[in-house]
mmCIF file of C-alpha atoms in Angstrom:
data_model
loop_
_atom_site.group_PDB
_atom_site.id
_atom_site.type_symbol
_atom_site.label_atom_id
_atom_site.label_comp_id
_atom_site.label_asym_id
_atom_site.label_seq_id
_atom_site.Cartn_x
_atom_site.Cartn_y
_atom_site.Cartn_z
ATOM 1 C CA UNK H 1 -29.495 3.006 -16.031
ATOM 2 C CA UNK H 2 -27.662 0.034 -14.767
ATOM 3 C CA UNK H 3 -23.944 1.357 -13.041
ATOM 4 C CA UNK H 4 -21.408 -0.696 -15.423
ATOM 5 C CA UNK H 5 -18.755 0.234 -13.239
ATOM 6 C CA UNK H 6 -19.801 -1.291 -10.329
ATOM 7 C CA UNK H 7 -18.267 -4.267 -10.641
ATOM 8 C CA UNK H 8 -14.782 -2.656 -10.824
ATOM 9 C CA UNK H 9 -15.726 0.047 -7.797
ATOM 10 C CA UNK H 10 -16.575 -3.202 -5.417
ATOM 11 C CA UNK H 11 -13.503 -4.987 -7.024
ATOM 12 C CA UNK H 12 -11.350 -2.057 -6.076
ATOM 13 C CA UNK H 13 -12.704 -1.398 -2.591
ATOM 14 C CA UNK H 14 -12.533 -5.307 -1.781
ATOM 15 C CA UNK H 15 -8.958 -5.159 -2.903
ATOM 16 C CA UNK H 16 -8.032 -1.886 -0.257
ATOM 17 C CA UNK H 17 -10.291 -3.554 2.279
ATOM 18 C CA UNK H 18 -7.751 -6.787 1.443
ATOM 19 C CA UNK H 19 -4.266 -5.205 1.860
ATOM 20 C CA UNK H 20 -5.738 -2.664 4.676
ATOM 21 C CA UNK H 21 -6.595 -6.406 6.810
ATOM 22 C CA UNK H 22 -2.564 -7.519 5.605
ATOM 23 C CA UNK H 23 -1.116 -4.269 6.731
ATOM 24 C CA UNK H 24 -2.629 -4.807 10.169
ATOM 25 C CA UNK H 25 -2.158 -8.405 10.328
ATOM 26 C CA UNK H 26 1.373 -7.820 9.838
ATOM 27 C CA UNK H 27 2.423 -4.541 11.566
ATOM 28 C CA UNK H 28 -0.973 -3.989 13.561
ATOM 29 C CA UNK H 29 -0.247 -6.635 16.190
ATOM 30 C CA UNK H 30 0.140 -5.815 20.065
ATOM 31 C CA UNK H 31 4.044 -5.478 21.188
ATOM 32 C CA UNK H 32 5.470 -6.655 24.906
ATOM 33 C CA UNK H 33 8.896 -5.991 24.707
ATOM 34 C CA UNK H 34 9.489 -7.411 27.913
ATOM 35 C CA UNK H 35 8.570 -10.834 25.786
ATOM 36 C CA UNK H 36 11.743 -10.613 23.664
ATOM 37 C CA UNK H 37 14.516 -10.133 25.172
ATOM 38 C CA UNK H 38 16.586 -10.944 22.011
ATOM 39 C CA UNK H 39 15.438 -8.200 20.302
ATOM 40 C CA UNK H 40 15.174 -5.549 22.645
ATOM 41 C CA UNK H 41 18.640 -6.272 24.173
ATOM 42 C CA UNK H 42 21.128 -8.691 22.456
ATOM 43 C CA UNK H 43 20.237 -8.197 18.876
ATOM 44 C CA UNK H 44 19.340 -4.734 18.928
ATOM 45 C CA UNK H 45 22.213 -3.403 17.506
ATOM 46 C CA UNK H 46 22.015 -5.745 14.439
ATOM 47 C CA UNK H 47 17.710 -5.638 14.414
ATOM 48 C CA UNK H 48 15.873 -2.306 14.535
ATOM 49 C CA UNK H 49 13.413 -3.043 16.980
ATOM 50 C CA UNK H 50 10.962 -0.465 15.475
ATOM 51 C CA UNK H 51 10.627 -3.296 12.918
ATOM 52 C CA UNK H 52 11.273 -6.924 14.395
ATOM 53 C CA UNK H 53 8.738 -6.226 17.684
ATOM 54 C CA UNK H 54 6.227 -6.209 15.619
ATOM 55 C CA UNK H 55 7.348 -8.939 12.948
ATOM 56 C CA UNK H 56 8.194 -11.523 15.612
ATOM 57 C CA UNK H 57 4.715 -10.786 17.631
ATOM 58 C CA UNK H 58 2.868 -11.527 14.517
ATOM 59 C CA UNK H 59 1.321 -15.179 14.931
ATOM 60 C CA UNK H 60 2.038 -17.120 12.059
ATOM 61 C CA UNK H 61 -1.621 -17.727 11.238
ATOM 62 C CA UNK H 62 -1.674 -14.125 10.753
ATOM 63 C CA UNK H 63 1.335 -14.153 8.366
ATOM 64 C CA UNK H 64 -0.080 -16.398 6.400
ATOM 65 C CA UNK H 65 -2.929 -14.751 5.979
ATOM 66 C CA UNK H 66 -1.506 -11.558 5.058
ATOM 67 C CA UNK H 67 0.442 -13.115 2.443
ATOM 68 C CA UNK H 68 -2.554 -14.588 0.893
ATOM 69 C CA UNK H 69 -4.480 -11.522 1.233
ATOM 70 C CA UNK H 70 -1.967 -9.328 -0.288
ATOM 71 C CA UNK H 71 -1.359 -11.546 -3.646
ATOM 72 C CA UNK H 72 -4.917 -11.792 -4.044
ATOM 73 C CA UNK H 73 -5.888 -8.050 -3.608
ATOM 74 C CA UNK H 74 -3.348 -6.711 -6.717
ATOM 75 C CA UNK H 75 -5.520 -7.673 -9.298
ATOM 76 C CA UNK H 76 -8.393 -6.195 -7.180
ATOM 77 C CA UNK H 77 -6.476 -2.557 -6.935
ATOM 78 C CA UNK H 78 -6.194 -2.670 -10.514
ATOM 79 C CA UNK H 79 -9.737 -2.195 -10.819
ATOM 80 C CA UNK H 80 -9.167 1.533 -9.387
ATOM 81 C CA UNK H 81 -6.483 2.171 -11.515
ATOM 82 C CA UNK H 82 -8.162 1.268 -14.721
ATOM 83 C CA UNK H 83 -11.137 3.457 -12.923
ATOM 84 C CA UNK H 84 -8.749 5.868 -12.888
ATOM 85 C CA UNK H 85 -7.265 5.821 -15.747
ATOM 86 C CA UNK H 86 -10.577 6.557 -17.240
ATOM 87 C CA UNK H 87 -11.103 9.726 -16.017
ATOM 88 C CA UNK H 88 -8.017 11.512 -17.623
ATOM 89 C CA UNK H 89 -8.185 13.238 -20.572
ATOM 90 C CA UNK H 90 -5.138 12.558 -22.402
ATOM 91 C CA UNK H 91 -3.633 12.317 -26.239
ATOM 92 C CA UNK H 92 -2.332 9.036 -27.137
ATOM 93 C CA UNK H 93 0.992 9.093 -27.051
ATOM 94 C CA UNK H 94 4.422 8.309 -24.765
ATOM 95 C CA UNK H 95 3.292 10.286 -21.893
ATOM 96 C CA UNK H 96 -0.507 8.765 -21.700
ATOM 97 C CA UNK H 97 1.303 5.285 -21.591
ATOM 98 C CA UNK H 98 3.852 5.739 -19.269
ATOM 99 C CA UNK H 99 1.164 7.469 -16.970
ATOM 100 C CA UNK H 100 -0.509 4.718 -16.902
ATOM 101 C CA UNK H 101 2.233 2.076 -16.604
ATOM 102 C CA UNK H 102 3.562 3.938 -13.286
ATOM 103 C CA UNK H 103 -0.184 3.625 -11.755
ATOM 104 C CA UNK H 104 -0.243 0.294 -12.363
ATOM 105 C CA UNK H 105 3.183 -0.723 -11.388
ATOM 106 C CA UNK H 106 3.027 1.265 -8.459
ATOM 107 C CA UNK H 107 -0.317 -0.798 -7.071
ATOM 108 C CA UNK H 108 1.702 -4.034 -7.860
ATOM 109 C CA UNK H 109 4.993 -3.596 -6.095
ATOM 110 C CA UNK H 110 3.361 -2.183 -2.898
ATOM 111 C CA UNK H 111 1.489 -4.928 -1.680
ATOM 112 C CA UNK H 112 3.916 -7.545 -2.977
ATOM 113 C CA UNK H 113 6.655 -6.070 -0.788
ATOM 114 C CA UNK H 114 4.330 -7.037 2.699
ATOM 115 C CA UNK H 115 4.970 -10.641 1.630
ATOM 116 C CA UNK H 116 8.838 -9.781 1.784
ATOM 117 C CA UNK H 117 8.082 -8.638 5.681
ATOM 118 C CA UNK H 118 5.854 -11.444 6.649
ATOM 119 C CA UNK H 119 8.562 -14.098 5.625
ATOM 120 C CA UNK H 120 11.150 -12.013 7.340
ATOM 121 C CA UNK H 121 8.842 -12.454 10.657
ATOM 122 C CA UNK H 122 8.646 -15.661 10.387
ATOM 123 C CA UNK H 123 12.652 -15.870 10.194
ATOM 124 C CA UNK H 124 12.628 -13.822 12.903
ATOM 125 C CA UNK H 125 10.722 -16.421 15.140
ATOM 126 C CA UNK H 126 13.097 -19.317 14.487
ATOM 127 C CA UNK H 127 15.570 -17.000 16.314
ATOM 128 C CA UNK H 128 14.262 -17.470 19.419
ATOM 129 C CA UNK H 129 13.133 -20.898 18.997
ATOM 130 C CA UNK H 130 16.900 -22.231 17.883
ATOM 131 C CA UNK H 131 20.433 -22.640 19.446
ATOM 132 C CA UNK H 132 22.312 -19.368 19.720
ATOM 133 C CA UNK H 133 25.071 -21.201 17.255
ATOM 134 C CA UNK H 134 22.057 -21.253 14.077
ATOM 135 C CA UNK H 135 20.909 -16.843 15.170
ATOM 136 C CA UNK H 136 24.028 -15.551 13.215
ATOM 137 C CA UNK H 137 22.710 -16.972 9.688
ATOM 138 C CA UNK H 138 19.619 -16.695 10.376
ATOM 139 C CA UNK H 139 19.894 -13.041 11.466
ATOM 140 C CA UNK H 140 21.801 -12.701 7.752
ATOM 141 C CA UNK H 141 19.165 -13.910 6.110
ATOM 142 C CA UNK H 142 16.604 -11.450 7.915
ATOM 143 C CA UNK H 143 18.949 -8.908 7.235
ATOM 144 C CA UNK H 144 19.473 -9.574 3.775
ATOM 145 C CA UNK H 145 15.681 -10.101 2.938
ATOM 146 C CA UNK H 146 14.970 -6.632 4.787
ATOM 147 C CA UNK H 147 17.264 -4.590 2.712
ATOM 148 C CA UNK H 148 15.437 -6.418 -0.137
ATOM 149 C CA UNK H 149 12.034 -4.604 1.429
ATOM 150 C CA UNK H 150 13.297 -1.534 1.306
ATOM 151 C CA UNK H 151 14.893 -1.325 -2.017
ATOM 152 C CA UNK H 152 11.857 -2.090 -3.647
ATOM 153 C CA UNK H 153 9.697 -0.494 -0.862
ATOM 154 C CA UNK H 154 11.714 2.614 -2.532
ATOM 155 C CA UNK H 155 10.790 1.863 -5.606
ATOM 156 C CA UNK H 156 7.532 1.475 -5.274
ATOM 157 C CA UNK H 157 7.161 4.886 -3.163
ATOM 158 C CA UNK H 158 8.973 6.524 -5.733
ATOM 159 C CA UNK H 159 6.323 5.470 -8.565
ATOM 160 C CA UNK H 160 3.492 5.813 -6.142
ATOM 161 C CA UNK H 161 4.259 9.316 -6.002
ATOM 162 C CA UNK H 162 5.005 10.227 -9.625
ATOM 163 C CA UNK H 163 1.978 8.488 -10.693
ATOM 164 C CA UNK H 164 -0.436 10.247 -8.205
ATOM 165 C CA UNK H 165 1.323 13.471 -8.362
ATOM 166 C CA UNK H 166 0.408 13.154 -11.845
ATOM 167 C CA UNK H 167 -3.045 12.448 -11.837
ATOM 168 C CA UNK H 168 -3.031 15.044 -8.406
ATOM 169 C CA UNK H 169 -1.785 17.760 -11.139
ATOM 170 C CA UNK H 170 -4.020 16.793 -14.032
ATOM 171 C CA UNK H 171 -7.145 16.801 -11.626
ATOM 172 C CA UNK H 172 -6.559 20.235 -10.128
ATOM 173 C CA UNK H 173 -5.662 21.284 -13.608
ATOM 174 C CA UNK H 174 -9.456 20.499 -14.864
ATOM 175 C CA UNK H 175 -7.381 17.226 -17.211
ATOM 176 C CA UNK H 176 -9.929 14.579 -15.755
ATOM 177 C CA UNK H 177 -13.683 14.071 -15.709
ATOM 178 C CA UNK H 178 -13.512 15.028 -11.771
ATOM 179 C CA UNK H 179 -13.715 18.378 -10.386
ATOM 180 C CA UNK H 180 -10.542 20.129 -9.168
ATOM 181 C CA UNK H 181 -10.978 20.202 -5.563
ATOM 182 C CA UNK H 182 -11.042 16.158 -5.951
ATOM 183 C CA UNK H 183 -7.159 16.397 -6.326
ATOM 184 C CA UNK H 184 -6.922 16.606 -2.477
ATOM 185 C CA UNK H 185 -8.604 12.729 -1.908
ATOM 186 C CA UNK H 186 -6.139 11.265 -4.953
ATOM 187 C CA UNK H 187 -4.091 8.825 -2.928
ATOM 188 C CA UNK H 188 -1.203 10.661 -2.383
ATOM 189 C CA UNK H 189 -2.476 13.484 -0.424
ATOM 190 C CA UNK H 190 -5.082 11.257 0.968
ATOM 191 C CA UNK H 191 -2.112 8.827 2.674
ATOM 192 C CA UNK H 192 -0.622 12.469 3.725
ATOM 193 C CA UNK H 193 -4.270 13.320 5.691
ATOM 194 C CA UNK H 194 -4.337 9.601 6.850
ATOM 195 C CA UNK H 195 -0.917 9.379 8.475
ATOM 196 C CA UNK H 196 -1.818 12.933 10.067
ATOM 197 C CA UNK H 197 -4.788 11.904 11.655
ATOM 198 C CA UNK H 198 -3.346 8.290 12.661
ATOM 199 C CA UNK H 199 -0.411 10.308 14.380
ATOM 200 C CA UNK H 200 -3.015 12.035 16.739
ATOM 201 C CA UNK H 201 -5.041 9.222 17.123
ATOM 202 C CA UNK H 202 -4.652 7.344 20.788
ATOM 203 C CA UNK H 203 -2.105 4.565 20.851
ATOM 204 C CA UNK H 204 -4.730 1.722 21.211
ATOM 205 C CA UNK H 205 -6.368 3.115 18.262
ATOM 206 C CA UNK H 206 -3.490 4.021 15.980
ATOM 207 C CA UNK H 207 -1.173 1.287 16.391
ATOM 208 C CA UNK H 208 -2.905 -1.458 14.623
ATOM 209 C CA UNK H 209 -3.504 0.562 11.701
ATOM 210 C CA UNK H 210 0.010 2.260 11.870
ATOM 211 C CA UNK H 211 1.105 0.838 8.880
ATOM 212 C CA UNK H 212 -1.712 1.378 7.038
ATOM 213 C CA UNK H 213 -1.945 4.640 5.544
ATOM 214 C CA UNK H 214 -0.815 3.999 2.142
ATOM 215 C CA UNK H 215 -3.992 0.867 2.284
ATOM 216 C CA UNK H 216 -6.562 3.744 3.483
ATOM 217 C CA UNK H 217 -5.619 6.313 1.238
ATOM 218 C CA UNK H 218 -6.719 3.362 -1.856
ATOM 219 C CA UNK H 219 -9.456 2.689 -0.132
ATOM 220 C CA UNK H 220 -11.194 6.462 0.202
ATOM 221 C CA UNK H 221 -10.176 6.988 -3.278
ATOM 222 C CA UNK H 222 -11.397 4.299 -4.923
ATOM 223 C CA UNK H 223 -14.658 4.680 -2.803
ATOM 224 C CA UNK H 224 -15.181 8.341 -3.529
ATOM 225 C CA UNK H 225 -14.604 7.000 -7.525
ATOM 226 C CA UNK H 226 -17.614 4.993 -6.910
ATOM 227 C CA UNK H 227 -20.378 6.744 -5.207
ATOM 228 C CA UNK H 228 -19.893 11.371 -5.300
ATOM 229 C CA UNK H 229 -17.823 10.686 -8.046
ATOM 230 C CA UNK H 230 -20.060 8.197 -9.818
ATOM 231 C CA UNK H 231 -21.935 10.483 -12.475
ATOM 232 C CA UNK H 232 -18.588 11.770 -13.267
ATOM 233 C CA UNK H 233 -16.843 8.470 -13.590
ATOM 234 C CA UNK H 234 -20.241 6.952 -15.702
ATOM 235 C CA UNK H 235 -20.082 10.199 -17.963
ATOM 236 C CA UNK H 236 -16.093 9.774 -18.723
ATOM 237 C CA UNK H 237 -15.246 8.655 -22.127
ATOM 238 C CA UNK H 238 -12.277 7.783 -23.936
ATOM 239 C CA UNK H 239 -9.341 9.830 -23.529
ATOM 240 C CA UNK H 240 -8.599 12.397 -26.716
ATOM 241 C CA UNK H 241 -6.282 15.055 -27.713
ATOM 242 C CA UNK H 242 -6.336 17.994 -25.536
#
């Protein structure tokens, strides 16, 4: 029997694969310090330099790739959450829709937010290519377009976790079409594991998927949906009352 989810398991791994390659092509790159001085010493106190080192060492190619990466890989995501979506058993109602409205909303605004950080890099780069008399505005506008990132970065973490707690709860709770134990590789938990074993991980191996657990965590998921989970996921039907 032909797998008519396939399309939307290789449409959802793609997309992970897709914001996994923006994460590190933003955040992932190599960091000498040493190179800029303007961050490291004279701006430091208005530029955390956990977060422009890595912005400003970012080639622009890279940037731009990211960006284009990331705004083509939502769509692709919300292959898994439809996936996903499928396997819960739930009555029509308020609850099933707003469940369903987080997981999607929460796949959107993530990757969306990276483009906020790429064009703040690329800010960032003019600094040191410009006269000290043009760093003060454009130092605002970094500034401004950072707290921007993490308002909505916020956001989105806050509706990444209610929506995967959720479906977290309803799996362990015998609600979906997947066995309990399954609850542990929902998203959520699995960017917990991720980060854990990232943290342990050598520098030279960690640090250019640092900022990537969130990408992983999709990525396992989504591929778990599709191949130990896939007689479950085929056997699914429509959600009904409980």
């Amino acid at each position: 029997m032909p797998n008519r989810n396939l399309p939307l398991v290789v449409g959802a791994a793609l997309g992970a694969l897709m914001l996994i390659a923006g994460d590190v092509l933003i955040l992932g790159n190599p960091v000498d310090p040493a190179a800029h001085p303007l961050f490291t010493e004279v701006y430091a106190d208005q530029l955390a330099p956990e977060l422009s080192l890595p912005l400003v060492s970012a080639p622009t190619d890279a940037l731009v790739a990211a960006r284009l990466l990331i705004a083509a890989c939502v769509p692709l995501l919300c292959c898994g959450v439809w996936l996903t979506a499928r396997t819960l058993r739930m009555a029509e109602g308020w609850y099933r829709t707003a469940s369903f409205a987080a997981l999607f909303a929460a796949v959107v605004l993530s990757p969306l937010l990276h483009s906020t950080l790429a064009f703040v890099g690329e800010v960032l780069k003019l600094v040191e290519h410009t006269e000290p008399s043009a760093h003060p505005a454009l130092l605002e506008t970094a500034n401004t377009f950072i707290m921007v990132f993490y308002v909505g970065w916020g956001l989105a973490m806050l509706l990444f976790t209610v929506a995967w707690l959720n479906v977290a709860v309803m799996v362990f709770r015998g609600r979906t079409s997947l066995p309990r134990w399954s609850g542990i590789t929902t998203p959520l938990f699995g960017m917990m594991i991720v980060i854990a074993i990232i943290n342990v991980l050598p520098d030279g191996v960690s640090a250019p998927v640092s900022g990537a657990g969130l990408s992983i965590a999709y990525l396992l998921f989504f591929t778990l949906l599709g191949t130990v989970f896939r007689g479950r996921l085929a056997a699914s039907a429509e959600p009904s009352p409980s």
